[in-house]
Amino acid sequence: MSTYSRLPVTFERGEGAWLWDTRGNKYLDALSGIAVCGLGHAHPAVSAALCEQAGRLIHTSNLYGVALQERLADALTEVAGMDRVFFCNSGAESVEAAIKLARLYGHQRQIAQPAIIVAEKSFHGRTMATLSATGNRKVQAGFEPLVQGFIRVPYNDVEALHAVARNSPQVVAVLVEPIQGEGGINIPADDYLQHIRELCDRHGWLMMLDEIQTGMGRTGRWFAYQHHALYPDVIAVAKGLANGVPIGACLARGAAADVYQPGNHGSTFGGNPLACSAALAVVSTMRTERLTERAASLGQRLLDGLRATLAGCELVADVRGRGLMLGIELTRPSTHLPAIGLERGILFSVQSEKVIRLLPPLIISDAEADEIVSRIGALVREEAARAA
């Protein structure tokens, strides 16, 4: 079905931060499959884990114990500071699990019509519940009636949250991204998440974070909330979890960890041995190679480099980022730029029509980071000159 507007290229192999198309052309991947391939392409640890596990056992069912799933749950709860995990296949499914958890949490507290506060410009997925939670009309258009039970507020607006708290006794949770990715790399004020934590504690709400894009080291910590002195109640994780092998996870702690009981939720493929073997290889490699710290330092190198090379460029409104999640906001719509980037051998995306989004692999070298700065800087300056 025609659900994607694809660029005119087909890739046949990859290595590290580089991809080769079917004609032998080479591309620097500054998008990593939209924050999925954090270890780059064809990482030997992931490849070895998959080959070994594929020859041993791929799937049994969640009707039975899954040893690798238990090991992965232990590893994730340790790095996230959470208590329990539900495994699924994607980011949308992990957010869906969080939404259902919040509703069940509300009903257990005798709230007949539980509501979840969500943010404008957010993106939480394309299933009916997650697109209903998403704060982007383009994602929702044509799919009405939407799932009810979401109260939308402006992102990074604490007073708006207080106003909902004063007037909406049916609220049971707040669901936000620590940094909005699809919305244009929107980084909230340093105390925004802390205010949400305080409101949730005061009203008995669950604090739920969509870390689909920000998790697994992307921002320089295992999870973006770890830049702040708090713990959420629920975290949705996916993209970088298994470096391209489909898997998602919904993590919970405290009272939220005890909401689900057998029969409340499930997933046929979620957390099967093959996906868990890849995810365990990712976690192990990230620890061994200290890739969260590497993402922090590389991100600063990229941020400094981009700001320096684009200083004074009239087309650039802002350059921002945290770790290896960076955005260059332009002064006019520029959705044509990824196609030009493709011709120049570099992959990236444009969000919100005018924000160049960079999500390179966590394993890139200093030289590759500098190459991204050089190629993106040249492309933006040429675009500025064309418009002058």
C-alpha positions as a printed Julia matrix, in Angstrom:
388×3 Matrix{Float64}:
   0.0     0.0    0.0
   1.13    3.55  -0.66
   1.74    4.56   2.95
   5.22    6.04   2.38
   6.56    8.8    0.15
   9.94    7.22  -0.47
  13.16    8.8   -1.71
  14.55    7.26  -4.94
  17.14    4.93  -3.4
  17.38    1.3   -2.27
  20.11    0.2    0.1
  21.67   -3.24  -0.02
  24.29   -3.17   2.73
  25.65   -1.12   5.59
  28.66   -0.9    7.86
  28.93    1.37  10.87
  27.64    4.83   9.9
  27.69    4.11   6.16
  25.2     2.64   3.69
  25.64    1.48   0.08
  22.82    1.5   -2.46
  22.15   -1.06  -5.19
  24.28    0.99  -7.62
  27.27    1.02  -5.31
  26.9     4.62  -4.13
  28.0     5.34  -0.53
  26.03    7.44   1.98
  26.81    8.82   5.45
  23.84    7.89   7.64
  23.04   10.8    9.97
  19.55    9.43  10.67
  20.31    5.79  11.66
  16.92    4.49  10.58
  15.23    7.25  12.66
  17.2     6.61  15.87
  17.0     2.83  15.5
  20.52    1.73  14.55
  22.36    3.26  17.5
  25.23    0.81  17.05
  25.34    1.52  13.34
  24.79   -1.01  10.58
  25.85   -4.66  10.75
  27.39   -4.32  14.2
  29.3    -7.58  14.8
  27.92   -8.1   18.33
  24.32   -7.86  17.15
  24.95   -9.98  14.05
  26.65  -12.69  16.13
  23.85  -12.72  18.71
  21.19  -13.04  16.02
  22.99  -15.82  14.14
  23.63  -17.79  17.29
  20.07  -17.42  18.57
  18.46  -18.13  15.18
  20.2   -21.49  15.2
  19.01  -22.24  18.72
  15.44  -20.97  19.26
  13.42  -18.11  17.71
   9.98  -18.27  19.28
   7.95  -20.28  21.79
   5.17  -17.98  23.12
   4.6   -15.9   26.2
   2.58  -18.85  27.5
   5.97  -20.13  28.7
   9.03  -18.73  30.4
  11.52  -16.95  28.1
  14.97  -16.91  29.66
  16.43  -14.19  27.43
  13.38  -12.02  28.09
  13.99  -12.3   31.81
  17.67  -11.38  31.34
  16.72   -8.38  29.21
  14.1    -7.28  31.73
  16.74   -7.4   34.48
  19.17   -5.37  32.35
  16.57   -2.73  31.39
  15.12   -2.27  34.86
  18.64   -1.86  36.2
  19.68    0.9   33.79
  16.24    2.58  33.93
  15.62    2.35  37.68
  12.25    0.7   37.05
  10.62   -2.43  38.47
   8.86   -4.38  35.72
   8.68   -4.65  31.92
   6.1    -5.58  29.31
   7.65   -6.51  25.95
   6.02   -5.84  22.56
   7.17   -5.2   18.98
   7.28   -1.45  18.39
   7.14    2.03  19.85
   3.44    2.42  19.14
   2.71   -0.81  20.98
   4.77    0.27  23.98
   2.87    3.59  24.19
  -0.4     1.68  23.69
   0.55   -0.47  26.67
   1.18    2.69  28.71
  -2.19    4.18  27.73
  -4.05    1.01  28.68
  -2.1     0.82  31.93
  -3.13    4.38  32.81
  -6.8     3.67  32.1
  -6.73    0.52  34.2
  -4.96    2.45  36.96
  -7.81    4.99  36.85
 -10.57    2.4   36.97
  -8.87    0.73  39.92
  -9.26    4.11  41.65
 -12.96    4.31  40.78
 -12.54    6.9   38.02
 -15.14    5.93  35.42
 -13.81    8.06  32.53
 -10.02    8.27  33.06
  -8.2    10.93  31.05
  -4.54   11.39  30.1
  -2.9    14.78  29.6
  -0.86   14.89  26.36
   1.03   17.65  24.56
   0.67   19.6   21.36
   3.27   18.83  18.63
   3.81   15.39  20.13
   4.07   12.08  18.29
   3.23    8.79  19.97
   2.49    6.42  17.09
  -0.05    5.5   14.44
  -2.35    2.98  16.12
  -5.79    4.43  16.9
  -5.02    5.19  20.55
  -1.52    6.52  19.95
  -2.5     8.74  17.02
  -5.36   10.04  19.15
  -2.78   10.95  21.82
  -0.52   12.55  19.21
  -0.59   16.33  18.98
  -0.41   16.6   15.2
  -3.59   17.11  13.2
  -1.95   15.71  10.02
  -1.49   12.34  11.72
  -5.13   12.26  12.85
  -6.89   13.66   9.78
  -9.22   11.16   8.12
  -9.23    8.7   10.99
 -12.04   10.18  13.08
 -13.67    9.34  15.37
 -10.56    9.43  17.53
 -10.14    7.58  20.8
 -11.48    9.76  23.6
  -9.86   10.42  26.96
  -6.97   12.74  26.08
  -6.64   16.35  27.27
  -4.18   18.31  25.15
  -1.99   21.13  26.46
   0.85   23.18  24.94
   4.25   21.49  25.38
   6.56   23.04  27.97
   3.67   24.99  29.54
   3.45   24.32  33.27
   0.54   26.69  33.88
  -1.53   24.8   31.35
  -0.96   21.63  33.39
  -2.03   23.43  36.56
  -5.2    24.64  34.83
  -6.13   21.09  33.85
  -5.41   19.91  37.39
  -7.85   22.51  38.76
 -10.67   21.62  36.39
 -10.35   17.94  35.43
 -10.79   15.45  38.29
 -10.83   12.52  35.83
  -7.11   12.9   34.97
  -5.03    9.83  35.83
  -1.74   10.42  34.0
   0.48   12.77  32.01
   2.14   11.42  28.85
   4.93   13.48  27.24
   8.19   13.1   25.36
  11.24   14.38  27.33
  12.31   15.94  24.02
   9.88   16.09  21.11
  11.47   14.39  18.12
   8.92   14.34  15.33
   7.71   17.74  16.55
  11.06   19.33  15.61
  13.62   18.52  18.36
  11.78   20.62  20.95
  13.72   20.7   24.22
  11.63   21.88  27.2
  12.82   24.06  30.08
  15.14   22.3   32.52
  12.47   22.18  35.23
   9.53   21.08  33.03
   9.73   17.38  33.85
  10.25   18.18  37.52
   7.03   20.21  37.54
   5.2    17.29  35.96
   6.64   14.93  38.59
   5.45   17.25  41.38
   1.96   17.56  39.88
   1.66   13.81  39.46
   2.73   13.22  43.07
   0.27   15.84  44.33
  -2.73   14.46  42.43
  -1.97   10.75  42.33
  -1.36   10.78  38.56
   1.09    8.59  36.7
   4.04   10.32  35.06
   4.5     8.53  31.73
   7.39    9.33  29.36
   7.57    8.42  25.7
  11.28    7.65  25.35
  10.87    5.87  22.02
  13.29    8.24  20.31
  15.21    9.64  23.29
  15.93    6.33  25.03
  18.85    3.89  24.76
  21.61    6.48  25.06
  20.44    8.85  22.35
  20.66   12.01  24.5
  23.84   11.09  26.39
  22.14    9.12  29.18
  20.4     5.77  29.01
  17.11    7.7   29.13
  16.49   11.42  28.69
  14.73   11.76  32.06
  18.06   10.87  33.7
  19.27   14.38  32.92
  16.89   15.37  35.74
  16.62   14.32  39.4
  13.44   12.26  39.13
  11.93    8.93  38.17
   8.81    8.57  36.01
   6.21    5.89  36.74
   6.06    4.51  33.2
   8.5     4.62  30.26
   7.85    3.55  26.66
  10.99    2.34  24.85
  11.64    0.92  21.37
  13.66    2.27  18.41
  17.28    1.81  19.58
  16.53   -1.13  21.83
  17.65   -3.91  19.45
  19.43   -1.96  16.69
  16.8    -2.7   14.05
  15.28   -5.96  15.24
  11.62   -5.15  16.09
  11.04   -4.91  19.84
   9.42   -2.45  22.23
   9.09   -2.29  25.99
   6.85   -0.57  28.51
   8.63   -0.18  31.83
   6.9     0.67  35.12
   7.8     1.24  38.74
   6.02    1.59  42.06
   2.23    1.33  41.99
   2.24    1.38  38.18
   4.24   -1.84  38.1
   1.4    -3.73  39.8
  -1.48   -2.49  37.62
  -1.37   -5.17  34.94
  -2.43   -8.67  35.9
  -2.5   -11.84  33.75
  -5.05  -11.42  30.98
  -5.04   -7.6   30.92
  -2.63   -7.26  27.99
  -0.42   -9.34  25.73
   1.69   -9.66  22.56
   2.32  -12.75  20.46
   5.83  -11.86  19.32
   6.76   -9.43  22.11
  10.04  -10.3   23.8
  10.73  -13.44  21.82
  14.22  -14.98  22.12
  15.52  -13.61  18.81
  14.61   -9.97  19.53
  15.81  -10.24  23.12
  19.17  -11.66  22.04
  19.72   -8.61  19.83
  18.64   -6.21  22.58
  20.95   -7.88  25.11
  23.83   -7.47  22.64
  22.95   -3.78  22.34
  22.84   -3.24  26.1
  26.1    -5.13  26.6
  27.88   -3.21  23.84
  26.61    0.12  25.12
  27.98   -0.7   28.57
  31.31   -2.06  27.35
  31.97    0.8   24.94
  30.45    3.45  27.24
  28.29    4.7   24.38
  26.07    6.94  26.49
  29.1     9.0   27.46
  30.27    8.84  23.86
  26.89   10.16  22.66
  27.15   13.09  25.06
  30.62   14.11  23.88
  29.89   13.52  20.19
  26.67   15.47  20.5
  28.49   18.45  21.94
  31.09   18.19  19.15
  28.32   18.21  16.54
  26.41   21.02  18.23
  29.5    23.21  18.53
  30.53   22.42  14.96
  27.14   23.13  13.45
  26.74   26.37  15.38
  30.18   27.52  14.26
  29.8    26.6   10.59
  26.27   28.05  10.37
  26.93   31.21  12.37
  25.51   34.23  10.6
  23.56   32.18   8.05
  20.26   33.99   7.57
  18.44   30.78   6.73
  19.14   29.35  10.2
  16.85   30.3   13.07
  18.32   27.96  15.7
  20.68   25.03  16.21
  19.79   22.88  19.22
  20.19   19.39  20.58
  21.02   17.06  23.42
  23.46   14.24  22.83
  23.04   12.8   19.35
  19.56   14.22  18.86
  20.01   17.5   17.02
  17.88   19.95  15.1
  18.66   22.86  12.8
  15.6    25.09  12.57
  15.4    27.03   9.31
  13.44   30.17   8.62
  11.29   28.64   5.9
   9.84   25.24   4.92
  12.59   22.98   3.55
  11.11   19.52   3.12
  12.99   19.18  -0.19
  16.39   19.1    1.53
  16.59   15.33   2.28
  16.44   14.66  -1.48
  19.33   17.09  -2.03
  21.18   15.42   0.86
  20.7    12.07  -0.84
  22.37   13.44  -3.97
  25.27   14.64  -1.78
  25.6    11.29   0.0
  24.17   12.13   3.42
  20.92   10.97   5.04
  18.79   13.09   7.39
  15.16   14.14   7.73
  13.18   17.38   8.02
  10.52   17.64  10.74
   7.77   20.21  11.19
   8.57   21.33   7.62
  11.66   23.36   8.57
  13.75   21.52  11.19
  16.65   19.41   9.9
  16.8    16.4   12.23
  20.09   14.58  12.84
  20.14   11.24  14.68
  23.5     9.66  13.78
  24.63    6.3   15.22
  26.24    6.41  18.66
  29.35    4.66  17.3
  30.43    7.34  14.81
  34.04    8.5   14.94
  35.13   12.08  15.54
  36.03   12.3   11.85
  32.56   11.11  10.83
  30.97   13.67  13.16
  33.07   16.37  11.52
  32.03   15.05   8.11
  28.36   15.47   9.08
  29.04   19.06  10.13
  30.87   19.75   6.88
  28.24   18.23   4.58
  25.2    19.66   6.39
  26.86   23.05   6.77
  27.63   23.23   3.06
  24.15   22.08   2.09
  22.41   24.67   4.28
  24.67   27.5    3.12
  24.08   26.58  -0.53
  20.34   26.55   0.13
  20.61   29.98   1.74
  22.54   31.29  -1.26
  19.92   29.95  -3.7
  17.19   31.85  -1.87
  19.17   35.09  -1.62
